[in-house]
GROMACS .gro file of C-alpha atoms in nm:
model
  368
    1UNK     CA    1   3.284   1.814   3.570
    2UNK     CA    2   3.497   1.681   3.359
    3UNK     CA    3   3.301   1.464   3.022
    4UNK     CA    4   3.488   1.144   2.984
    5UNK     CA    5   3.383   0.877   2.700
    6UNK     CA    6   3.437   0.519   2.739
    7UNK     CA    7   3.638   0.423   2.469
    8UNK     CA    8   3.615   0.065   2.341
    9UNK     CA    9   3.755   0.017   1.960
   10UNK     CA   10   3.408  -0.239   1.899
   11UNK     CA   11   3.219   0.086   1.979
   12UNK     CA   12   3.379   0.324   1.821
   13UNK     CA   13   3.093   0.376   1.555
   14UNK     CA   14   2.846   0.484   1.771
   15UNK     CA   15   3.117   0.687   1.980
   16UNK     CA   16   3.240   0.849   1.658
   17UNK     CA   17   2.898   1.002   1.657
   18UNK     CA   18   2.858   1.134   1.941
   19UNK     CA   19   3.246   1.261   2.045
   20UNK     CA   20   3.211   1.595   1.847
   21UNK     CA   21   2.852   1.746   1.992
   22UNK     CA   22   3.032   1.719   2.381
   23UNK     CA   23   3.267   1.985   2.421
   24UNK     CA   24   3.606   1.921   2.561
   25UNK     CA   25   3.589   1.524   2.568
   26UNK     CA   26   3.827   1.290   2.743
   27UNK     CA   27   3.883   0.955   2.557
   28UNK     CA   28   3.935   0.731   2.861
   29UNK     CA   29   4.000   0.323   2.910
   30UNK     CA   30   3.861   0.317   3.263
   31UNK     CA   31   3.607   0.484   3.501
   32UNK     CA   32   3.745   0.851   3.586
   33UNK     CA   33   3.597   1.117   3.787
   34UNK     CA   34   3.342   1.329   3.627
   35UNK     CA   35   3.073   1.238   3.366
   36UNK     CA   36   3.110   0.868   3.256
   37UNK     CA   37   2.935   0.831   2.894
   38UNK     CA   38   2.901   0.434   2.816
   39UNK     CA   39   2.819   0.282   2.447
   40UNK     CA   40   2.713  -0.102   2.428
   41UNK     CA   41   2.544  -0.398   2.247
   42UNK     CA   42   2.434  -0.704   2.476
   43UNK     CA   43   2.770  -0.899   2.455
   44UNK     CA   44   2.939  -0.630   2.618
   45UNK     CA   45   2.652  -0.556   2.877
   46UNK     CA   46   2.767  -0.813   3.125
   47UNK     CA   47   3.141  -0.657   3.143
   48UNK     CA   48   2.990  -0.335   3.153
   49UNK     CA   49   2.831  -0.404   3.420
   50UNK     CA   50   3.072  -0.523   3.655
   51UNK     CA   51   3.283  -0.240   3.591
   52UNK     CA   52   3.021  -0.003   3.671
   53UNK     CA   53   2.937  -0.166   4.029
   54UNK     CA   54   3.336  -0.166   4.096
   55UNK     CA   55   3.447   0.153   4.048
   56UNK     CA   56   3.570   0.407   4.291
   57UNK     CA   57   3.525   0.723   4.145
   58UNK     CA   58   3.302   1.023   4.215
   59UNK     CA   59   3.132   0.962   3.873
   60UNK     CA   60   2.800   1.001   3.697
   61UNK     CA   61   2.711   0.721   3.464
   62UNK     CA   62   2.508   0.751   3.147
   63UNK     CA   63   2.476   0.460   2.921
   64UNK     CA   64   2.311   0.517   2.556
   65UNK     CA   65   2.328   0.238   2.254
   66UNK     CA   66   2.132  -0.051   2.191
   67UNK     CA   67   2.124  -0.245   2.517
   68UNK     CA   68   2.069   0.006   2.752
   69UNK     CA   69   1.786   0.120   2.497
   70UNK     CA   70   1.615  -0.193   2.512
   71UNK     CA   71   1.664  -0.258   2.880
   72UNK     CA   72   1.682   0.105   3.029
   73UNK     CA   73   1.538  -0.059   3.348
   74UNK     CA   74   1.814  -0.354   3.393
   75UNK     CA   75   2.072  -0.070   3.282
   76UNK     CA   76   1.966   0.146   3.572
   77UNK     CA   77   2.027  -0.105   3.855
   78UNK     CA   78   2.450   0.006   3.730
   79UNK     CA   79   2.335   0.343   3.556
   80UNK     CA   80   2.224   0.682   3.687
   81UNK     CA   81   2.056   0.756   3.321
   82UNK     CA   82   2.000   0.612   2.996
   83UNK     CA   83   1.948   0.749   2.666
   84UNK     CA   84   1.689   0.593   2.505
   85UNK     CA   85   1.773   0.557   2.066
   86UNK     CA   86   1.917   0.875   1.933
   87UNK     CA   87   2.212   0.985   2.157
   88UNK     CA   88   2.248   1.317   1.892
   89UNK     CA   89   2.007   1.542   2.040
   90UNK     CA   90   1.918   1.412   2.408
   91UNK     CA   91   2.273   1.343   2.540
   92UNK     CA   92   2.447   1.667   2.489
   93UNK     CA   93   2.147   1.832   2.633
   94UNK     CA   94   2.128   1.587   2.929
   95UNK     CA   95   2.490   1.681   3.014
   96UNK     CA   96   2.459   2.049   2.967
   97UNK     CA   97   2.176   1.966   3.256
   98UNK     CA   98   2.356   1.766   3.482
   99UNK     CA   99   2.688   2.035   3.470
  100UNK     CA  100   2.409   2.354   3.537
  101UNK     CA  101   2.226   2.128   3.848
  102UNK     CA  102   1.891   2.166   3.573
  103UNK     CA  103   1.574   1.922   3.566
  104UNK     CA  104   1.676   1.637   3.400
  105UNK     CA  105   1.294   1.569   3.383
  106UNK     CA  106   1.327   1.829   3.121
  107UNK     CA  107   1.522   1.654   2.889
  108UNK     CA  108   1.333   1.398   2.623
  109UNK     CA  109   1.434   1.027   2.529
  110UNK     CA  110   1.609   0.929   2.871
  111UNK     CA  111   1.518   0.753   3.156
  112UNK     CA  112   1.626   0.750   3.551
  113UNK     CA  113   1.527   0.670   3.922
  114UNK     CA  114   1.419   0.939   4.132
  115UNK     CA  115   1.435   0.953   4.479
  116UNK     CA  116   1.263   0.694   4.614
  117UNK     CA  117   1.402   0.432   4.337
  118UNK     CA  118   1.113   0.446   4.104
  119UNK     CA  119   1.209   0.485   3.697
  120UNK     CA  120   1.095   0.792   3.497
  121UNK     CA  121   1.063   0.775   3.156
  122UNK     CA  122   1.059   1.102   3.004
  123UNK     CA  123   0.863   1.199   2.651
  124UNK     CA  124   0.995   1.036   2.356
  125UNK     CA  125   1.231   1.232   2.106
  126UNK     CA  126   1.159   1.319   1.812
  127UNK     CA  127   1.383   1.143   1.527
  128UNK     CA  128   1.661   1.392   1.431
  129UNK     CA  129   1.734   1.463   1.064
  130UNK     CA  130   2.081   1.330   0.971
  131UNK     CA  131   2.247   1.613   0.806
  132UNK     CA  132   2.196   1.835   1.155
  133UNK     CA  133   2.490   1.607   1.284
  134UNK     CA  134   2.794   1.543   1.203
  135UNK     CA  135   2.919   1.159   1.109
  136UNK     CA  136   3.212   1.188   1.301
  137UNK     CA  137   3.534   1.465   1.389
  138UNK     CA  138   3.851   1.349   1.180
  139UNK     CA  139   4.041   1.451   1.499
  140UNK     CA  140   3.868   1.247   1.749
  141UNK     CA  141   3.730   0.891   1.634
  142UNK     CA  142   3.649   0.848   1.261
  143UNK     CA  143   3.388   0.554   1.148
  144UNK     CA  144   3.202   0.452   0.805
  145UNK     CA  145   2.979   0.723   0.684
  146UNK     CA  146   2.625   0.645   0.790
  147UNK     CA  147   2.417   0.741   0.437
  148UNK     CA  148   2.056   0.612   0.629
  149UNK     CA  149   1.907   0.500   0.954
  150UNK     CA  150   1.576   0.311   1.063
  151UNK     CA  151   1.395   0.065   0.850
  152UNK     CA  152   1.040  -0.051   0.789
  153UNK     CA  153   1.080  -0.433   0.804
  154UNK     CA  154   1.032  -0.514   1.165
  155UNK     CA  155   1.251  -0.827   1.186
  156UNK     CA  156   1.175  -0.974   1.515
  157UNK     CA  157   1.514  -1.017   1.580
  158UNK     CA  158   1.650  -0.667   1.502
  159UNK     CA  159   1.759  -0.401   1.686
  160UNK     CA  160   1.707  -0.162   1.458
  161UNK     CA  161   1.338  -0.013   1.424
  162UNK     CA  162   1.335  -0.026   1.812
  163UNK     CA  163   1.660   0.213   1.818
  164UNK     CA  164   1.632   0.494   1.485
  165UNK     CA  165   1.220   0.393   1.365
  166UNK     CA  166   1.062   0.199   1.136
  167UNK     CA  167   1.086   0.549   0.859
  168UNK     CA  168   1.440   0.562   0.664
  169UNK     CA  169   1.589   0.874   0.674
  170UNK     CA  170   1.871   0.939   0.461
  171UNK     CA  171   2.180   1.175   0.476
  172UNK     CA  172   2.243   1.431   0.158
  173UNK     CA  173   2.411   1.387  -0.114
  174UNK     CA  174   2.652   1.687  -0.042
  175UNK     CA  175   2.735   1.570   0.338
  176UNK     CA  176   2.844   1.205   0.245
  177UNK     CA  177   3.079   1.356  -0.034
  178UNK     CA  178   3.210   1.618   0.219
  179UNK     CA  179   3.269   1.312   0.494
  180UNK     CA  180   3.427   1.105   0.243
  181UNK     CA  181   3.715   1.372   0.183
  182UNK     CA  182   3.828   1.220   0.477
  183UNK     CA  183   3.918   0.851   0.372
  184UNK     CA  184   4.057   0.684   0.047
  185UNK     CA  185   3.863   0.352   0.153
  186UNK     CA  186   3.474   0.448   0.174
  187UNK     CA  187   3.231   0.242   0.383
  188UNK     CA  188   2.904   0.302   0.481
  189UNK     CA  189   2.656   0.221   0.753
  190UNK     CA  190   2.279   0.151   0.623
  191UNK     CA  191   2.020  -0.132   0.711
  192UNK     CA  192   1.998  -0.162   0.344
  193UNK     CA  193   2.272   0.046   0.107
  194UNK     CA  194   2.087  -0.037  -0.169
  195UNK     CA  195   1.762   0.105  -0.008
  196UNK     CA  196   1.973   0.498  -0.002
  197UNK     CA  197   1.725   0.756  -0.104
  198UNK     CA  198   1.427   0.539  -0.113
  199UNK     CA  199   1.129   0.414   0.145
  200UNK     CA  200   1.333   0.095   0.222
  201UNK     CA  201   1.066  -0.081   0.048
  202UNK     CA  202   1.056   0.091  -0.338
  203UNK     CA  203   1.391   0.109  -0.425
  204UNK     CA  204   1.532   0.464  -0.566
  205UNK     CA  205   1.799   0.305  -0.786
  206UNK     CA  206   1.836   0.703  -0.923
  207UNK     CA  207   1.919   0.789  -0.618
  208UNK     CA  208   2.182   0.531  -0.559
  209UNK     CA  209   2.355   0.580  -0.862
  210UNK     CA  210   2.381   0.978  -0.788
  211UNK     CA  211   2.543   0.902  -0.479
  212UNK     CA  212   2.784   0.707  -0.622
  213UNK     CA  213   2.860   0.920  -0.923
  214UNK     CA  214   2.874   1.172  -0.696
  215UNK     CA  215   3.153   0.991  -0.467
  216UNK     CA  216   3.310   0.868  -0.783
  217UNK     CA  217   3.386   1.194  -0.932
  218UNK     CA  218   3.579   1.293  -0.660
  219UNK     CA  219   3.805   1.094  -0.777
  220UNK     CA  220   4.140   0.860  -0.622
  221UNK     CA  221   3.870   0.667  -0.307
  222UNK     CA  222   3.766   0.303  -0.307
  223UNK     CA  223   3.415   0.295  -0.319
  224UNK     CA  224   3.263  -0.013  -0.099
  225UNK     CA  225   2.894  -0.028  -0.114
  226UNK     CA  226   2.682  -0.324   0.013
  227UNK     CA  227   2.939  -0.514   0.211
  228UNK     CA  228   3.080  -0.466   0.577
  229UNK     CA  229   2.988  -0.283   0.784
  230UNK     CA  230   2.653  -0.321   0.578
  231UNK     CA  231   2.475  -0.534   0.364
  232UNK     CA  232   2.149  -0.510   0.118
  233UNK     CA  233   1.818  -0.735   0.132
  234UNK     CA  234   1.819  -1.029  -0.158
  235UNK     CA  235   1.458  -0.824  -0.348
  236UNK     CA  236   1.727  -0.499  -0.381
  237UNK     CA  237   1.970  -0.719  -0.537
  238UNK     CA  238   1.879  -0.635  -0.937
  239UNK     CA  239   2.086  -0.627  -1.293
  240UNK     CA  240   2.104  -0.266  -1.232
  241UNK     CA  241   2.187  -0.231  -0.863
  242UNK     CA  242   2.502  -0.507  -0.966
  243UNK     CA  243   2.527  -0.341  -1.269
  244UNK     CA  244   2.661  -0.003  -1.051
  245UNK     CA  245   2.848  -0.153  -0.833
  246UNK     CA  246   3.074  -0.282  -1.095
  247UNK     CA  247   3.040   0.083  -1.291
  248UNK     CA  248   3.148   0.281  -0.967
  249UNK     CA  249   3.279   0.065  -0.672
  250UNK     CA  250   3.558  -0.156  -0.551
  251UNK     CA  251   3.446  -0.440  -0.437
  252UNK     CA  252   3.359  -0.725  -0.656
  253UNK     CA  253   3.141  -0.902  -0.299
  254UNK     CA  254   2.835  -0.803  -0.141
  255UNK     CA  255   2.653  -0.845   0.148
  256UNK     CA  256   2.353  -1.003   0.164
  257UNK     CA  257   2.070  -1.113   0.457
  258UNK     CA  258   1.874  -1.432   0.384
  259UNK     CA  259   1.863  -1.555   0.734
  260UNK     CA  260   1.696  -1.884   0.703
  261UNK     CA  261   1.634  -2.143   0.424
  262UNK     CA  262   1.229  -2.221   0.535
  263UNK     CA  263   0.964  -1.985   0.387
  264UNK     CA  264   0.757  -2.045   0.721
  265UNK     CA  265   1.058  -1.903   0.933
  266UNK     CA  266   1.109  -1.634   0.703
  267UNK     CA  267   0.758  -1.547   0.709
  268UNK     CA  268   0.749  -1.592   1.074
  269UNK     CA  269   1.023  -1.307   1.160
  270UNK     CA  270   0.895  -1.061   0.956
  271UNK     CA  271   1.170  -1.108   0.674
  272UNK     CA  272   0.965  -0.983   0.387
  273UNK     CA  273   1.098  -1.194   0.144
  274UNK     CA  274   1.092  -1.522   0.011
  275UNK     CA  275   1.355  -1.800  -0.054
  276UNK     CA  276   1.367  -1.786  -0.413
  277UNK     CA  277   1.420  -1.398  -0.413
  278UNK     CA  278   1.746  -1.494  -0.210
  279UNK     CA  279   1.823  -1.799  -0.498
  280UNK     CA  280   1.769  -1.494  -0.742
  281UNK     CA  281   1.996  -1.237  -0.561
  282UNK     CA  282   2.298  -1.481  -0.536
  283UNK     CA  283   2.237  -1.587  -0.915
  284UNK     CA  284   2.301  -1.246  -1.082
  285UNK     CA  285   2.574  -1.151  -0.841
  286UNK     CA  286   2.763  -1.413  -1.020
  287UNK     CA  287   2.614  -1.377  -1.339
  288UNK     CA  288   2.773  -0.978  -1.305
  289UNK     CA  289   3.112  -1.119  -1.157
  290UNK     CA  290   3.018  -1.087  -0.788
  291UNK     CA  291   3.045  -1.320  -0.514
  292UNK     CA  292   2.745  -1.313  -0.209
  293UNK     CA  293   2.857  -1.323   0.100
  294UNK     CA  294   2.545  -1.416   0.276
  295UNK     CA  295   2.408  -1.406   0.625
  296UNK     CA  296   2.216  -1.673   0.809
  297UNK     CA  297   2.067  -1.724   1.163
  298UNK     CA  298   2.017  -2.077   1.310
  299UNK     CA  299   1.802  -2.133   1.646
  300UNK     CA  300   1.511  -1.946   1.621
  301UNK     CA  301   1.254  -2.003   1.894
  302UNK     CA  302   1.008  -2.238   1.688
  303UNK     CA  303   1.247  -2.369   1.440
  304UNK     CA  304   1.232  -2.752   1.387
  305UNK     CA  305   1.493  -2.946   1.269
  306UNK     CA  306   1.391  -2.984   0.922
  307UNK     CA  307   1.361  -2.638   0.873
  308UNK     CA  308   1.782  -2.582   1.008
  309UNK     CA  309   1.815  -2.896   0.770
  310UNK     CA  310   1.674  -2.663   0.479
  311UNK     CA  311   1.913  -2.385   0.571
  312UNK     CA  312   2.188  -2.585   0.577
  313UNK     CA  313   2.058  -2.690   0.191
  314UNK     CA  314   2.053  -2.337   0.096
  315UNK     CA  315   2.362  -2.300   0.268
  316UNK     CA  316   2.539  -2.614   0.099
  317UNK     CA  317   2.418  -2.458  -0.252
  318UNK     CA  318   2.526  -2.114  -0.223
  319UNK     CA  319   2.901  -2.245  -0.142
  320UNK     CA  320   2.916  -2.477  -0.437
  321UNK     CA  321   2.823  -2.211  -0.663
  322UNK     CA  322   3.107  -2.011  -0.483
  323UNK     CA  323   2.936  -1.777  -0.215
  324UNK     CA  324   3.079  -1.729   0.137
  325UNK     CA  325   2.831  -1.781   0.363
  326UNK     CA  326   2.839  -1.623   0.773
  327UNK     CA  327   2.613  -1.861   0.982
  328UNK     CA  328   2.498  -1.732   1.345
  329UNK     CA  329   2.316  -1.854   1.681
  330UNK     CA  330   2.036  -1.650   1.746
  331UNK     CA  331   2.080  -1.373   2.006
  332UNK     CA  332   1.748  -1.222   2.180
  333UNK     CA  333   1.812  -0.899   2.200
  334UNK     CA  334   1.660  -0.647   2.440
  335UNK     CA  335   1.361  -0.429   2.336
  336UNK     CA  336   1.276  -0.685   2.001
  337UNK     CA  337   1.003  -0.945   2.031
  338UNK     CA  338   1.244  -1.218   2.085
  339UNK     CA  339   1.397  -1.061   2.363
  340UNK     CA  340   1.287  -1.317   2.571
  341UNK     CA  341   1.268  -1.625   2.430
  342UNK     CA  342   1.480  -1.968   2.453
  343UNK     CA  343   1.639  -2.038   2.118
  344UNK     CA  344   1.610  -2.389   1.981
  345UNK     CA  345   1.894  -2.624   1.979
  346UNK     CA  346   2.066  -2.639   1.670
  347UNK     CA  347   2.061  -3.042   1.574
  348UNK     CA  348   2.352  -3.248   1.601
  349UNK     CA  349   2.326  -3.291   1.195
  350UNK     CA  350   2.349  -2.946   1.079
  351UNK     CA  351   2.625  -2.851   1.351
  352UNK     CA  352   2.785  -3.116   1.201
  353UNK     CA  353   2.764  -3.069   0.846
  354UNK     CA  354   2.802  -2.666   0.931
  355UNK     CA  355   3.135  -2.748   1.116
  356UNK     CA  356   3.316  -2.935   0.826
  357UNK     CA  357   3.193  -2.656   0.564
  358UNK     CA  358   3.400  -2.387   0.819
  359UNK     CA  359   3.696  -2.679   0.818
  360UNK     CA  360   3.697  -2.628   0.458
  361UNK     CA  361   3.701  -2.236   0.448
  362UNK     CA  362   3.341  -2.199   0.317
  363UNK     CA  363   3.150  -2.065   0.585
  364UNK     CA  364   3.237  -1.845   0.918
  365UNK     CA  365   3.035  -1.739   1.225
  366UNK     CA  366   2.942  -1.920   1.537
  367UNK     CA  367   2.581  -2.111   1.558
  368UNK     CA  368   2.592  -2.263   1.891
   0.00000   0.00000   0.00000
């Protein structure tokens, strides 16, 4: 049977991954005969879907990544199996299965209907140490090195802990240098870039700053550290983690997650920070010639209006002093504790004032 990956350029980070541990890999644009192997987030689950239930072909259909992880069971009324978090280990053993006719009750970390339509869940994977896989084949599908994965904060809203595990793991020194070879722009994947090498609650600012003396020795790359397709938490954000970033890197912006202007929200999703830490964080970026580009999320399920109303403040603030600011509408995601609840209305006031500040170029996003 032929392996055939779905190939869809907003997933190509999580299919860079997995391309190079499944021999002999089609890249395809539609369903094809053979094994169909399916990467997606909730926005594209819907599509997905449809696509699934319409096709003709003689076709086995595994779908890994975070929706199918959080909703294995709403994935298999379209799937024959999920992968459930780590695709690195569990799906080139689950197709090595299917192509012998093995168990596939054998394999860890999936799930599937047997025959009489009821869903097994088989034992739970262990997490797999980063430098055992590869970030991505140069010749297939290339993405941002990933330097960590998981994180200990538990924000109701995120993905993440559900997915790779509340414990940070962290790939060597030696294999992000030998990735970045690769790429005269470097960019990184991380819940927290400035969290590399540490717990993701201590920072290991020694560790940083070997990494990126390590990648700046090399010599003729742009370094970009804390921005897209990452960003660092406000508390990380110190003289000396700004400090590097102007001694080894490129960009002169960061990314950074504040999420909500209202202590009580922030305390409420598990944030772990406070307001004023995120006042502090966008202070010295400027103060070391660096310009926040910070993240916010409007609608949460028990927000009131005054508390979007202090957002917006925090919002209004960080643009005057020159920040750029990303503003988004809440999106329950499968598997988190908000998967299931209603978001609240964003007011007719802060949609307001939120629309003219994106007429006037200071703010992007969507937070209806």
């Amino acid at each position: 049977m032929d392996i055939c990956l779905r190939w869809k350029r907003k997933n190509a980070f999580s299919l860079a991954a997995l391309a190079p541990l499944l021999p002999s890999i089609h890249r395809v644009k539609a369903p094809a005969d053979g094994i169909m192997i399916y990467s997606l987030v909730t926005r594209q689950a819907a599509s997905v879907f449809r696509e699934v239930q319409n096709a003709t072909t003689n076709s086995i259909y595994i779908a890994g990544g975070p929706h199918p992880s959080g909703d294995p069971e709403g994935t298999l009324r379209y799937f024959d199996y999920v992968v459930i978090g780590e695709g690195e280990a569990t799906l080139p053993e689950l197709v090595k299965v299917l192509q012998e006719g093995g168990d596939v009750s054998s394999v860890k970390g999936i799930a599937y209907k047997d025959n009489e339509g009821k869903i097994i869940y088989t034992p739970k994977r262990e997490p797999i140490e980063l430098d055992d896989y590869p970030c991505f084949d140069p010749h297939l599908i290339k993405a941002p090195i990933e330097i960590s994965r998981g994180c200990p904060w538990k924000c109701k809203y995120c993905q993440i802990p559900q997915m790779f595990g509340s414990k940070v793991r962290h790939r060597s020194i030696d294999s992000i240098v030998r990735y970045a070879q690769h790429y005269k722009d470097l960019r990184f994947v991380s819940s927290n870039s400035f969290a590399y090498g540490s717990d993701g609650i201590h920072p290991r600012f020694d560790k940083v700053e070997k990494l990126l003396g390590a990648l700046y020795e090399i010599g003729n790359k742009d370094i970009y550290f804390g921005t897209f397709p990452s960003e660092v938490r406000p508390e990380f954000v110190t003289d000396g983690s700004l400090e590097m970033v102007n001694k080894y890197c490129t960009n002169d912006r960061i990314s950074l997650g504040a999420q909500s202007g209202s202590e009580r929200v922030l305390r409420e999703i598990r944030r772990g920070h406070t307001v004023r830490e995120v006042e502090i964080a966008v202070e010295r970026c400027f103060e070391h010639g660096i310009t926040p580009t910070v993240d916010f999320i409007l609608g949460f399920p028990d927000e009131t209006e005054e508390e979007q109303e202090m957002s917006l403040e925090l919002i209004k603030w960080i643009c005057i002093k020159g920040g750029e600011v990303r503003a988004h509408y809440l999106e329950p995601l499968p598997g988190t504790p908000y998967a299931h609840v209603s978001p609240s209305k964003v007011s007719e006031k802060v949609n307001s004032e939120l629309g003219k500040l994106a007429l006037n170029g200071k703010i992007t996003g969507s937070w209806e």
